[in-house]
CSV table of C-alpha atoms in Angstrom, one decimal:
chain,number,residue,atom,x,y,z
A,1,MET,CA,0.0,0.0,0.0
A,2,SER,CA,1.7,3.2,-1.2
A,3,LEU,CA,0.3,5.5,1.5
A,4,ASP,CA,1.3,3.2,4.3
A,5,ALA,CA,4.8,2.6,2.9
A,6,ASP,CA,5.4,6.3,2.3
A,7,TRP,CA,4.6,7.6,5.7
A,8,ARG,CA,6.6,4.9,7.5
A,9,ALA,CA,9.6,5.1,5.2
A,10,ASP,CA,12.1,7.1,7.4
A,11,LEU,CA,10.8,6.4,10.9
A,12,ASP,CA,13.2,4.9,13.4
A,13,ALA,CA,12.6,3.0,16.7
A,14,VAL,CA,12.3,6.3,18.6
A,15,ASP,CA,9.6,7.7,16.3
A,16,ALA,CA,7.7,4.4,16.4
A,17,ALA,CA,7.7,4.4,20.2
A,18,LEU,CA,6.5,8.0,20.2
A,19,ILE,CA,3.7,7.2,17.8
A,20,ASP,CA,2.4,3.9,19.1
A,21,GLU,CA,3.2,4.1,22.9
A,22,TYR,CA,2.5,7.7,23.8
A,23,GLN,CA,-1.0,8.3,22.4
A,24,SER,CA,-1.9,8.2,26.1
A,25,GLY,CA,-0.2,8.2,29.4
A,26,PHE,CA,1.9,11.2,28.8
A,27,PRO,CA,3.3,12.3,32.2
A,28,VAL,CA,1.5,15.0,34.2
A,29,GLU,CA,4.6,16.7,35.6
A,30,ARG,CA,6.6,19.9,35.0
A,31,ARG,CA,9.0,18.4,32.4
A,32,PRO,CA,7.2,15.5,30.9
A,33,PHE,CA,9.5,15.0,27.9
A,34,GLU,CA,12.5,14.3,30.1
A,35,ARG,CA,10.7,11.3,31.6
A,36,VAL,CA,9.5,10.1,28.2
A,37,ALA,CA,13.0,10.4,26.8
A,38,ARG,CA,14.4,8.2,29.6
A,39,GLU,CA,11.7,5.6,29.0
A,40,ILE,CA,12.1,5.5,25.3
A,41,ALA,CA,15.9,5.3,25.6
A,42,ALA,CA,15.6,2.4,28.0
A,43,GLU,CA,13.2,0.6,25.7
A,44,THR,CA,15.0,1.2,22.4
A,45,GLY,CA,18.6,1.4,23.4
A,46,VAL,CA,18.8,4.7,21.4
A,47,ALA,CA,20.2,7.7,23.2
A,48,VAL,CA,17.6,10.4,23.1
A,49,ASP,CA,16.9,13.5,25.1
A,50,ALA,CA,13.9,15.8,25.7
A,51,ASP,CA,15.0,18.3,23.1
A,52,ASP,CA,15.3,15.6,20.5
A,53,LEU,CA,11.9,14.2,21.4
A,54,LEU,CA,10.3,17.7,21.0
A,55,ASP,CA,11.9,18.1,17.6
A,56,ARG,CA,10.5,14.7,16.6
A,57,VAL,CA,7.0,15.5,17.8
A,58,ARG,CA,7.1,18.8,15.9
A,59,ASP,CA,8.3,17.0,12.8
A,60,LEU,CA,5.6,14.3,13.0
A,61,ARG,CA,2.9,17.0,13.5
A,62,GLU,CA,4.2,18.9,10.5
A,63,ARG,CA,4.1,15.7,8.4
A,64,GLY,CA,0.5,15.1,9.5
A,65,VAL,CA,1.1,11.9,11.4
A,66,PHE,CA,0.1,13.7,14.6
A,67,ARG,CA,-3.0,15.9,14.6
A,68,ARG,CA,-1.8,17.6,17.8
A,69,PHE,CA,-0.1,17.0,21.1
A,70,GLY,CA,-2.2,17.3,24.2
A,71,ALA,CA,-5.4,16.1,25.8
A,72,VAL,CA,-8.3,14.2,24.3
A,73,LEU,CA,-11.4,15.7,25.9
A,74,ASN,CA,-14.7,14.0,26.6
A,75,PRO,CA,-17.6,16.2,25.5
A,76,PRO,CA,-20.5,14.0,26.9
A,77,VAL,CA,-19.0,14.3,30.4
A,78,ILE,CA,-18.4,18.0,30.2
A,79,GLY,CA,-21.6,19.0,28.4
A,80,SER,CA,-24.6,17.6,26.7
A,81,SER,CA,-23.9,15.8,23.4
A,82,THR,CA,-25.8,13.8,20.8
A,83,LEU,CA,-25.4,12.1,17.5
A,84,ALA,CA,-28.0,13.2,15.0
A,85,ALA,CA,-29.0,12.5,11.4
A,86,VAL,CA,-31.1,14.0,8.7
A,87,ARG,CA,-32.4,12.7,5.3
A,88,ALA,CA,-31.1,15.4,3.1
A,89,PRO,CA,-32.6,15.4,-0.5
A,90,ASP,CA,-29.9,14.9,-3.1
A,91,ASP,CA,-30.7,18.3,-4.8
A,92,ARG,CA,-30.4,20.1,-1.4
A,93,PHE,CA,-27.6,18.1,0.2
A,94,ASP,CA,-25.0,20.8,0.1
A,95,GLU,CA,-27.4,23.4,1.3
A,96,VAL,CA,-28.5,21.3,4.3
A,97,ALA,CA,-24.8,20.6,5.1
A,98,GLU,CA,-24.0,24.3,5.1
A,99,VAL,CA,-26.8,25.0,7.6
A,100,ILE,CA,-25.7,22.2,9.9
A,101,ASN,CA,-22.0,23.0,9.7
A,102,GLY,CA,-22.7,26.7,10.4
A,103,TYR,CA,-23.3,25.8,14.1
A,104,ARG,CA,-20.1,26.0,16.1
A,105,GLN,CA,-21.6,23.4,18.4
A,106,VAL,CA,-21.5,20.9,15.5
A,107,ASN,CA,-18.1,19.4,15.5
A,108,HIS,CA,-18.5,16.4,13.2
A,109,ASN,CA,-20.6,15.9,10.1
A,110,TYR,CA,-20.3,12.9,7.7
A,111,ARG,CA,-22.1,11.8,4.6
A,112,ARG,CA,-23.1,8.1,5.1
A,113,ASP,CA,-24.4,5.6,2.6
A,114,HIS,CA,-27.9,5.3,4.0
A,115,GLU,CA,-31.4,6.8,3.8
A,116,TRP,CA,-30.3,8.9,6.8
A,117,ASN,CA,-27.4,10.4,4.9
A,118,GLN,CA,-26.0,13.2,7.0
A,119,TRP,CA,-24.7,12.3,10.5
A,120,PHE,CA,-23.5,15.0,12.8
A,121,VAL,CA,-22.6,15.5,16.5
A,122,VAL,CA,-24.0,18.5,18.5
A,123,THR,CA,-22.3,19.3,21.8
A,124,ALA,CA,-23.5,22.2,23.9
A,125,GLY,CA,-23.3,23.4,27.5
A,126,SER,CA,-26.7,22.1,28.4
A,127,ARG,CA,-29.3,19.7,27.2
A,128,GLU,CA,-31.7,22.7,26.7
A,129,LYS,CA,-29.2,24.4,24.4
A,130,ARG,CA,-28.4,21.2,22.5
A,131,ASP,CA,-32.1,20.5,21.8
A,132,GLU,CA,-32.7,24.1,20.8
A,133,ILE,CA,-30.0,23.7,18.1
A,134,LEU,CA,-31.6,20.5,16.9
A,135,ALA,CA,-35.0,22.2,16.6
A,136,GLU,CA,-33.4,25.1,14.7
A,137,ILE,CA,-31.7,22.7,12.3
A,138,GLU,CA,-35.0,21.0,11.7
A,139,GLU,CA,-36.9,24.2,11.1
A,140,ARG,CA,-34.2,25.8,8.9
A,141,THR,CA,-33.6,22.8,6.7
A,142,GLY,CA,-37.1,21.3,6.6
A,143,CYS,CA,-35.5,17.9,7.4
A,144,GLU,CA,-36.6,15.8,10.2
A,145,VAL,CA,-33.8,15.3,12.8
A,146,LEU,CA,-33.1,11.8,14.2
A,147,ALA,CA,-31.5,12.5,17.7
A,148,LEU,CA,-29.6,9.7,19.2
A,149,PRO,CA,-27.8,10.7,22.4
A,150,MET,CA,-25.3,8.2,23.9
A,151,LEU,CA,-26.8,6.3,26.9
A,152,THR,CA,-24.1,3.9,27.6
A,153,ASP,CA,-20.4,3.9,26.7
A,154,TYR,CA,-19.0,0.4,26.4
A,155,TYR,CA,-15.8,1.3,24.6
A,156,ILE,CA,-14.7,4.4,22.8
A,157,ASP,CA,-11.1,5.0,22.0
A,158,LEU,CA,-9.3,5.7,18.8
A,159,GLU,CA,-5.9,4.9,20.4
A,160,PHE,CA,-4.3,2.0,18.6
A,161,PRO,CA,-0.9,1.1,17.1
A,162,VAL,CA,-0.3,2.4,13.6
A,163,VAL,CA,3.4,1.7,12.8
A,164,ASN,CA,2.6,-1.7,11.5
A,165,ALA,CA,1.0,-3.5,8.6
A,166,ASP,CA,-2.3,-4.2,10.4
A,167,ARG,CA,-5.3,-4.3,8.0
A,168,PHE,CA,-7.6,-3.1,10.7
A,169,ALA,CA,-7.3,-1.3,14.0
A,170,ARG,CA,-5.6,-3.3,16.8
A,171,GLU,CA,-5.1,-6.4,14.6
A,172,SER,CA,-1.9,-7.0,16.6
A,173,LEU,CA,-3.6,-6.8,20.0
A,174,ASP,CA,-5.3,-9.5,22.0
A,175,HIS,CA,-8.0,-7.6,23.9
A,176,THR,CA,-9.2,-4.3,25.2
A,177,ASP,CA,-10.6,-3.4,28.7
A,178,VAL,CA,-14.3,-2.3,28.8
A,179,SER,CA,-16.9,-1.1,31.2
A,180,ALA,CA,-20.5,0.0,30.9
A,181,THR,CA,-20.5,3.7,31.7
A,182,ARG,CA,-23.9,5.4,31.8
A,183,ILE,CA,-23.9,8.9,30.2
A,184,SER,CA,-26.3,11.6,31.5
A,185,GLU,CA,-27.9,13.9,28.9
A,186,ASP,CA,-27.9,16.6,31.6
A,187,ALA,CA,-24.2,16.5,32.3
A,188,ARG,CA,-22.7,19.9,33.0
A,189,GLY,CA,-19.2,18.9,34.3
A,190,ASP,CA,-19.4,21.0,37.5
A,191,LEU,CA,-16.2,22.6,36.6
A,192,SER,CA,-14.3,25.0,38.8
A,193,PRO,CA,-13.2,28.4,37.3
A,194,LEU,CA,-9.7,27.1,37.0
A,195,GLU,CA,-10.8,23.8,35.3
A,196,ALA,CA,-13.0,25.8,32.9
A,197,ASP,CA,-10.1,28.1,32.0
A,198,LEU,CA,-7.8,25.1,31.6
A,199,LEU,CA,-10.1,23.3,29.2
A,200,LEU,CA,-10.4,26.4,27.1
A,201,ALA,CA,-6.6,26.8,27.0
A,202,ILE,CA,-5.9,23.1,26.0
A,203,GLN,CA,-8.8,22.3,23.7
A,204,ASP,CA,-6.5,22.7,20.6
A,205,GLY,CA,-3.5,21.0,22.2
A,206,PHE,CA,-0.7,21.8,24.6
A,207,PRO,CA,2.2,24.0,23.7
A,208,LEU,CA,5.0,22.0,22.2
A,209,SER,CA,7.7,23.0,24.7
A,210,ALA,CA,9.8,21.4,27.4
A,211,THR,CA,7.3,22.8,30.0
A,212,PRO,CA,3.8,22.5,28.5
A,213,TYR,CA,1.9,22.6,31.8
A,214,ALA,CA,3.8,25.7,33.0
A,215,ASP,CA,3.1,27.4,29.7
A,216,VAL,CA,-0.6,26.7,30.1
A,217,ALA,CA,-0.4,27.9,33.7
A,218,ASN,CA,1.1,31.2,32.5
A,219,GLU,CA,-1.6,31.6,29.9
A,220,ILE,CA,-4.4,31.2,32.4
A,221,ASP,CA,-2.5,33.0,35.2
A,222,ALA,CA,-2.5,30.1,37.6
A,223,PRO,CA,0.2,28.3,39.7
A,224,VAL,CA,1.6,25.4,37.8
A,225,ASP,CA,1.0,23.0,40.7
A,226,ASP,CA,-2.7,23.9,40.6
A,227,VAL,CA,-2.8,23.2,36.9
A,228,LEU,CA,-1.1,19.8,37.3
A,229,ALA,CA,-3.6,19.0,40.1
A,230,ALA,CA,-6.5,20.1,37.9
A,231,VAL,CA,-5.3,17.9,35.0
A,232,GLU,CA,-5.1,14.9,37.3
A,233,ARG,CA,-8.7,15.6,38.6
A,234,LEU,CA,-10.1,16.0,35.1
A,235,LEU,CA,-8.4,12.7,34.1
A,236,ALA,CA,-9.9,11.0,37.1
A,237,ASP,CA,-13.3,12.4,36.4
A,238,GLY,CA,-13.3,11.4,32.8
A,239,CYS,CA,-13.4,15.0,31.4
A,240,ILE,CA,-10.0,14.3,29.9
A,241,LYS,CA,-9.9,10.8,28.3
A,242,ARG,CA,-6.1,10.7,27.7
A,243,ILE,CA,-3.0,12.9,27.2
A,244,GLY,CA,-0.5,12.2,24.5
A,245,CYS,CA,0.2,12.5,20.8
A,246,VAL,CA,-3.1,12.3,18.8
A,247,VAL,CA,-2.6,10.3,15.7
A,248,ASN,CA,-4.1,11.1,12.3
A,249,HIS,CA,-5.5,7.8,11.2
A,250,VAL,CA,-6.1,8.8,7.7
A,251,VAL,CA,-2.5,9.8,7.1
A,252,THR,CA,-1.4,6.5,8.7
A,253,GLY,CA,-3.5,4.5,6.3
A,254,PHE,CA,-6.7,3.8,8.3
A,255,THR,CA,-8.9,5.4,5.7
A,256,ASN,CA,-11.8,2.9,5.8
A,257,ASN,CA,-14.4,3.0,8.6
A,258,CYS,CA,-17.9,1.7,8.9
A,259,MET,CA,-20.5,2.5,11.6
A,260,VAL,CA,-22.7,-0.6,12.1
A,261,VAL,CA,-26.0,-0.3,13.9
A,262,TRP,CA,-27.6,-3.4,15.5
A,263,ASP,CA,-31.0,-4.3,16.8
A,264,VAL,CA,-30.0,-6.1,20.0
A,265,PRO,CA,-32.7,-7.4,22.5
A,266,ASP,CA,-32.8,-4.9,25.3
A,267,GLU,CA,-32.3,-7.5,28.0
A,268,GLU,CA,-29.0,-8.6,26.3
A,269,LEU,CA,-27.7,-5.1,25.6
A,270,ASP,CA,-25.1,-4.7,28.4
A,271,GLU,CA,-23.8,-8.3,28.1
A,272,ARG,CA,-23.5,-8.0,24.3
A,273,GLY,CA,-22.1,-4.4,24.5
A,274,GLU,CA,-19.3,-5.3,26.9
A,275,ALA,CA,-18.4,-8.5,25.0
A,276,VAL,CA,-18.2,-6.7,21.7
A,277,GLY,CA,-16.5,-3.6,23.2
A,278,SER,CA,-13.7,-5.9,24.4
A,279,LEU,CA,-12.9,-7.1,20.9
A,280,PRO,CA,-9.7,-5.4,19.8
A,281,TYR,CA,-10.9,-4.5,16.3
A,282,VAL,CA,-14.0,-2.7,17.6
A,283,THR,CA,-12.9,1.0,18.0
A,284,LEU,CA,-16.3,2.3,19.2
A,285,CYS,CA,-19.2,0.5,21.0
A,286,TYR,CA,-22.1,2.3,22.6
A,287,HIS,CA,-25.8,2.2,23.3
A,288,ARG,CA,-28.2,4.8,21.8
A,289,PRO,CA,-32.0,4.9,22.0
A,290,ARG,CA,-34.3,3.3,19.5
A,291,ARG,CA,-36.7,5.7,17.8
A,292,PRO,CA,-39.6,3.5,16.6
A,293,ASP,CA,-41.7,6.6,15.8
A,294,GLN,CA,-39.0,7.4,13.2
A,295,GLU,CA,-38.6,3.8,12.1
A,296,TRP,CA,-35.2,3.6,13.8
A,297,GLU,CA,-35.0,0.2,15.6
A,298,TYR,CA,-31.3,0.0,16.3
A,299,ASN,CA,-29.8,0.4,19.8
A,300,LEU,CA,-26.2,-0.7,19.6
A,301,PHE,CA,-23.6,1.1,17.6
A,302,THR,CA,-20.1,-0.2,16.7
A,303,MET,CA,-17.4,1.1,14.5
A,304,ILE,CA,-14.4,-0.5,12.9
A,305,HIS,CA,-11.4,1.3,11.3
A,306,GLY,CA,-9.2,-0.3,8.8
A,307,ARG,CA,-6.7,0.2,6.0
A,308,GLU,CA,-8.7,-2.0,3.6
A,309,ALA,CA,-12.4,-1.9,3.0
A,310,GLU,CA,-12.4,-5.7,2.5
A,311,ALA,CA,-10.8,-6.2,5.9
A,312,VAL,CA,-13.4,-4.0,7.6
A,313,ASP,CA,-16.2,-5.9,5.9
A,314,ALA,CA,-14.7,-9.2,7.0
A,315,LYS,CA,-14.6,-8.1,10.6
A,316,ILE,CA,-18.2,-7.0,10.4
A,317,ASP,CA,-19.1,-10.4,9.0
A,318,GLU,CA,-17.3,-11.9,12.0
A,319,LEU,CA,-19.2,-9.7,14.4
A,320,ALA,CA,-22.5,-10.7,12.9
A,321,THR,CA,-21.7,-14.4,12.8
A,322,ASP,CA,-20.0,-14.9,16.1
A,323,HIS,CA,-21.1,-12.1,18.4
A,324,LEU,CA,-24.2,-10.1,17.3
A,325,PRO,CA,-26.5,-12.5,15.4
A,326,PHE,CA,-29.2,-9.7,14.9
A,327,ASP,CA,-30.5,-7.5,12.2
A,328,HIS,CA,-28.0,-4.7,11.4
A,329,GLU,CA,-27.1,-2.1,8.8
A,330,ARG,CA,-23.7,-0.9,7.6
A,331,LEU,CA,-23.4,2.9,7.3
A,332,TYR,CA,-20.2,3.6,5.4
A,333,SER,CA,-18.7,7.1,5.6
A,334,THR,CA,-18.3,8.4,2.1
A,335,GLU,CA,-17.5,12.1,2.7
A,336,THR,CA,-16.3,14.2,5.6
A,337,LEU,CA,-18.4,17.4,5.7
A,338,LYS,CA,-17.0,18.8,8.9
A,339,GLN,CA,-14.5,17.6,11.5
A,340,THR,CA,-13.3,19.8,14.4
A,341,GLY,CA,-13.0,19.4,18.1
A,342,ALA,CA,-15.9,20.4,20.3
A,343,ARG,CA,-15.7,24.1,21.2
A,344,TYR,CA,-15.4,24.4,24.9
A,345,GLU,CA,-16.4,28.0,25.1
A,346,ASP,CA,-19.9,26.7,24.6
A,347,LEU,CA,-19.5,23.9,27.2
A,348,VAL,CA,-18.2,26.0,30.1
A,349,ALA,CA,-20.1,29.2,29.6
A,350,ASP,CA,-22.8,29.9,32.2
A,351,ASP,CA,-25.4,30.8,29.6
A,352,ALA,CA,-24.5,28.0,27.1
């Protein structure tokens, strides 16, 4: 595969360790790159220091392998979030997308190969604001909105090794750890003023410097020890999912993904969701509500990422045969209409 071969061509063992082993778990301390340099040097046997690592991270970001360096935030815990869809007529598709994408609270929008053909995520500071936006979209586009807030998170993580020849995400891994986490639609995060300022400062990434936490502390005019403690709290509370180098899966060859929706008997949902979420090749697994009044009977969502469409299809076949023997549909993503991070100005504002 030419894309896969090209991006890996001049990586060495230190680069590979940075990319595959530090997508999470980056140290929360004053000089984190010094510790990472010691760890990578011990693992690879290659002499490396903090300045060298910083240069490597900058280079990998410039090449597009990393989207950014910093925290992966968790919008459903901080605010109120929902997946939604519309059936946009072909002759008005772009017009409808323009309306939806015009909301800063919409951070993802994809065309999918299905009757419901535009799928987007709305994240706002409150359930009331979120639902107000959905109602506006319905009124302005004339398209009925299918709202599917997450009710249970079984497994959601796009952290997986990419410096490999794997055909699909985590092909080289044996298992993943899962838990059924209920998600409140009324979540507001209960952030302190310091935590709110911190989230706003780091939403687009940490400064790429030897002292990223101190730099953030200077930006928000807070003591660095208070910032370190706040980051630890936000990690423990789930507001921050992980800290590390955020990989661009498209650049690294994982260009094929499919959202599969399943009609699972309600009494089996948690058992099936946890079992499927623990499968290494399942990158997302969560429960969303049925909407029978809108002829939507599916309650379990899974996603698989792969380098090859055929490999993704084969794993879906395996899911259906061995783990989820229920009616399902495969919603392939065919176009990215919008992809940004959730904007935390809206999540932490009192009047959001």
